[in-house]
Amino acid sequence: MPPASFHILLALAGRPQHGLGIAHEIESRTEGRVVMGPGTLYGTIRKLVDADWIAETTERPHPRDDDPRRRYYCLTSTGDAALR
């Protein structure tokens, strides 16, 4: 599994998140050692959706802070199995 995929799956293990939230989670979790640029982040998200490892969700973790333009993603059972 490519490192970018692993980091995104790990970031989504706790809760659904939007793209920028995923990037911040990765940077925080790695103490700044991994900073994912938008091309890598969104390209990998697209590949993970196509592989059915993650899915877009309508669940909004914090509705009061939400921007309706954001797309939220969550792990699928296949993605969870791949992460484990």
JSON list of C-alpha atoms in Angstrom, two decimals:
[
{"chain": "A", "resi": 1, "resn": "MET", "atom": "CA", "xyz": [0.00, 0.00, 0.00]},
{"chain": "A", "resi": 2, "resn": "PRO", "atom": "CA", "xyz": [1.43, 3.42, -0.91]},
{"chain": "A", "resi": 3, "resn": "PRO", "atom": "CA", "xyz": [2.26, 5.63, 2.10]},
{"chain": "A", "resi": 4, "resn": "ALA", "atom": "CA", "xyz": [-0.24, 8.31, 1.02]},
{"chain": "A", "resi": 5, "resn": "SER", "atom": "CA", "xyz": [-3.05, 5.75, 1.02]},
{"chain": "A", "resi": 6, "resn": "PHE", "atom": "CA", "xyz": [-2.04, 4.43, 4.42]},
{"chain": "A", "resi": 7, "resn": "HIS", "atom": "CA", "xyz": [-1.99, 7.91, 5.96]},
{"chain": "A", "resi": 8, "resn": "ILE", "atom": "CA", "xyz": [-5.40, 8.80, 4.52]},
{"chain": "A", "resi": 9, "resn": "LEU", "atom": "CA", "xyz": [-6.97, 5.55, 5.73]},
{"chain": "A", "resi": 10, "resn": "LEU", "atom": "CA", "xyz": [-5.47, 6.06, 9.17]},
{"chain": "A", "resi": 11, "resn": "ALA", "atom": "CA", "xyz": [-6.77, 9.65, 9.29]},
{"chain": "A", "resi": 12, "resn": "LEU", "atom": "CA", "xyz": [-10.28, 8.38, 8.53]},
{"chain": "A", "resi": 13, "resn": "ALA", "atom": "CA", "xyz": [-10.18, 5.54, 11.06]},
{"chain": "A", "resi": 14, "resn": "GLY", "atom": "CA", "xyz": [-11.64, 7.68, 13.82]},
{"chain": "A", "resi": 15, "resn": "ARG", "atom": "CA", "xyz": [-14.33, 9.67, 12.04]},
{"chain": "A", "resi": 16, "resn": "PRO", "atom": "CA", "xyz": [-15.44, 11.07, 8.69]},
{"chain": "A", "resi": 17, "resn": "GLN", "atom": "CA", "xyz": [-13.43, 14.08, 7.54]},
{"chain": "A", "resi": 18, "resn": "HIS", "atom": "CA", "xyz": [-13.18, 16.45, 4.62]},
{"chain": "A", "resi": 19, "resn": "GLY", "atom": "CA", "xyz": [-10.04, 16.75, 2.50]},
{"chain": "A", "resi": 20, "resn": "LEU", "atom": "CA", "xyz": [-8.39, 19.59, 4.41]},
{"chain": "A", "resi": 21, "resn": "GLY", "atom": "CA", "xyz": [-9.24, 17.88, 7.70]},
{"chain": "A", "resi": 22, "resn": "ILE", "atom": "CA", "xyz": [-7.53, 14.72, 6.44]},
{"chain": "A", "resi": 23, "resn": "ALA", "atom": "CA", "xyz": [-4.42, 16.70, 5.51]},
{"chain": "A", "resi": 24, "resn": "HIS", "atom": "CA", "xyz": [-4.33, 18.38, 8.94]},
{"chain": "A", "resi": 25, "resn": "GLU", "atom": "CA", "xyz": [-4.84, 15.04, 10.72]},
{"chain": "A", "resi": 26, "resn": "ILE", "atom": "CA", "xyz": [-1.92, 13.51, 8.79]},
{"chain": "A", "resi": 27, "resn": "GLU", "atom": "CA", "xyz": [0.35, 16.46, 9.54]},
{"chain": "A", "resi": 28, "resn": "SER", "atom": "CA", "xyz": [-0.62, 16.41, 13.22]},
{"chain": "A", "resi": 29, "resn": "ARG", "atom": "CA", "xyz": [-0.35, 12.63, 13.58]},
{"chain": "A", "resi": 30, "resn": "THR", "atom": "CA", "xyz": [3.14, 12.64, 12.03]},
{"chain": "A", "resi": 31, "resn": "GLU", "atom": "CA", "xyz": [4.26, 15.75, 13.93]},
{"chain": "A", "resi": 32, "resn": "GLY", "atom": "CA", "xyz": [4.82, 17.57, 10.65]},
{"chain": "A", "resi": 33, "resn": "ARG", "atom": "CA", "xyz": [7.00, 14.89, 9.06]},
{"chain": "A", "resi": 34, "resn": "VAL", "atom": "CA", "xyz": [4.35, 14.17, 6.42]},
{"chain": "A", "resi": 35, "resn": "VAL", "atom": "CA", "xyz": [2.75, 17.11, 4.64]},
{"chain": "A", "resi": 36, "resn": "MET", "atom": "CA", "xyz": [0.48, 16.03, 1.81]},
{"chain": "A", "resi": 37, "resn": "GLY", "atom": "CA", "xyz": [0.01, 18.48, -1.04]},
{"chain": "A", "resi": 38, "resn": "PRO", "atom": "CA", "xyz": [-3.36, 18.87, -2.74]},
{"chain": "A", "resi": 39, "resn": "GLY", "atom": "CA", "xyz": [-2.40, 16.86, -5.83]},
{"chain": "A", "resi": 40, "resn": "THR", "atom": "CA", "xyz": [-1.31, 13.84, -3.81]},
{"chain": "A", "resi": 41, "resn": "LEU", "atom": "CA", "xyz": [-4.17, 14.18, -1.33]},
{"chain": "A", "resi": 42, "resn": "TYR", "atom": "CA", "xyz": [-7.04, 14.49, -3.76]},
{"chain": "A", "resi": 43, "resn": "GLY", "atom": "CA", "xyz": [-5.51, 12.13, -6.33]},
{"chain": "A", "resi": 44, "resn": "THR", "atom": "CA", "xyz": [-5.15, 9.46, -3.65]},
{"chain": "A", "resi": 45, "resn": "ILE", "atom": "CA", "xyz": [-8.66, 10.13, -2.32]},
{"chain": "A", "resi": 46, "resn": "ARG", "atom": "CA", "xyz": [-10.02, 9.58, -5.84]},
{"chain": "A", "resi": 47, "resn": "LYS", "atom": "CA", "xyz": [-8.11, 6.28, -6.14]},
{"chain": "A", "resi": 48, "resn": "LEU", "atom": "CA", "xyz": [-9.32, 5.12, -2.73]},
{"chain": "A", "resi": 49, "resn": "VAL", "atom": "CA", "xyz": [-12.94, 5.94, -3.64]},
{"chain": "A", "resi": 50, "resn": "ASP", "atom": "CA", "xyz": [-12.55, 4.07, -6.95]},
{"chain": "A", "resi": 51, "resn": "ALA", "atom": "CA", "xyz": [-11.13, 1.06, -5.07]},
{"chain": "A", "resi": 52, "resn": "ASP", "atom": "CA", "xyz": [-14.05, 1.22, -2.57]},
{"chain": "A", "resi": 53, "resn": "TRP", "atom": "CA", "xyz": [-11.70, 1.71, 0.37]},
{"chain": "A", "resi": 54, "resn": "ILE", "atom": "CA", "xyz": [-13.31, 5.02, 1.28]},
{"chain": "A", "resi": 55, "resn": "ALA", "atom": "CA", "xyz": [-16.65, 6.56, 0.36]},
{"chain": "A", "resi": 56, "resn": "GLU", "atom": "CA", "xyz": [-18.15, 10.01, 0.30]},
{"chain": "A", "resi": 57, "resn": "THR", "atom": "CA", "xyz": [-20.62, 10.43, 3.14]},
{"chain": "A", "resi": 58, "resn": "THR", "atom": "CA", "xyz": [-23.37, 12.89, 3.97]},
{"chain": "A", "resi": 59, "resn": "GLU", "atom": "CA", "xyz": [-22.55, 12.62, 7.68]},
{"chain": "A", "resi": 60, "resn": "ARG", "atom": "CA", "xyz": [-21.28, 15.93, 9.04]},
{"chain": "A", "resi": 61, "resn": "PRO", "atom": "CA", "xyz": [-19.23, 15.63, 12.25]},
{"chain": "A", "resi": 62, "resn": "HIS", "atom": "CA", "xyz": [-19.77, 19.28, 13.22]},
{"chain": "A", "resi": 63, "resn": "PRO", "atom": "CA", "xyz": [-22.84, 20.65, 11.39]},
{"chain": "A", "resi": 64, "resn": "ARG", "atom": "CA", "xyz": [-22.56, 24.12, 12.92]},
{"chain": "A", "resi": 65, "resn": "ASP", "atom": "CA", "xyz": [-19.02, 24.55, 11.56]},
{"chain": "A", "resi": 66, "resn": "ASP", "atom": "CA", "xyz": [-19.77, 22.92, 8.23]},
{"chain": "A", "resi": 67, "resn": "ASP", "atom": "CA", "xyz": [-19.38, 24.40, 4.78]},
{"chain": "A", "resi": 68, "resn": "PRO", "atom": "CA", "xyz": [-21.85, 22.77, 2.35]},
{"chain": "A", "resi": 69, "resn": "ARG", "atom": "CA", "xyz": [-19.18, 22.74, -0.38]},
{"chain": "A", "resi": 70, "resn": "ARG", "atom": "CA", "xyz": [-17.03, 20.29, 1.58]},
{"chain": "A", "resi": 71, "resn": "ARG", "atom": "CA", "xyz": [-17.02, 16.60, 0.71]},
{"chain": "A", "resi": 72, "resn": "TYR", "atom": "CA", "xyz": [-16.66, 14.27, 3.65]},
{"chain": "A", "resi": 73, "resn": "TYR", "atom": "CA", "xyz": [-15.15, 10.80, 3.41]},
{"chain": "A", "resi": 74, "resn": "CYS", "atom": "CA", "xyz": [-15.31, 7.72, 5.61]},
{"chain": "A", "resi": 75, "resn": "LEU", "atom": "CA", "xyz": [-13.73, 4.27, 5.62]},
{"chain": "A", "resi": 76, "resn": "THR", "atom": "CA", "xyz": [-15.65, 1.42, 4.02]},
{"chain": "A", "resi": 77, "resn": "SER", "atom": "CA", "xyz": [-15.43, -2.10, 5.46]},
{"chain": "A", "resi": 78, "resn": "THR", "atom": "CA", "xyz": [-12.95, -2.92, 2.67]},
{"chain": "A", "resi": 79, "resn": "GLY", "atom": "CA", "xyz": [-10.82, 0.08, 3.59]},
{"chain": "A", "resi": 80, "resn": "ASP", "atom": "CA", "xyz": [-10.96, -0.82, 7.27]},
{"chain": "A", "resi": 81, "resn": "ALA", "atom": "CA", "xyz": [-9.80, -4.36, 6.47]},
{"chain": "A", "resi": 82, "resn": "ALA", "atom": "CA", "xyz": [-6.97, -3.03, 4.31]},
{"chain": "A", "resi": 83, "resn": "LEU", "atom": "CA", "xyz": [-5.86, -0.69, 7.09]},
{"chain": "A", "resi": 84, "resn": "ARG", "atom": "CA", "xyz": [-5.83, -3.49, 9.66]}
]
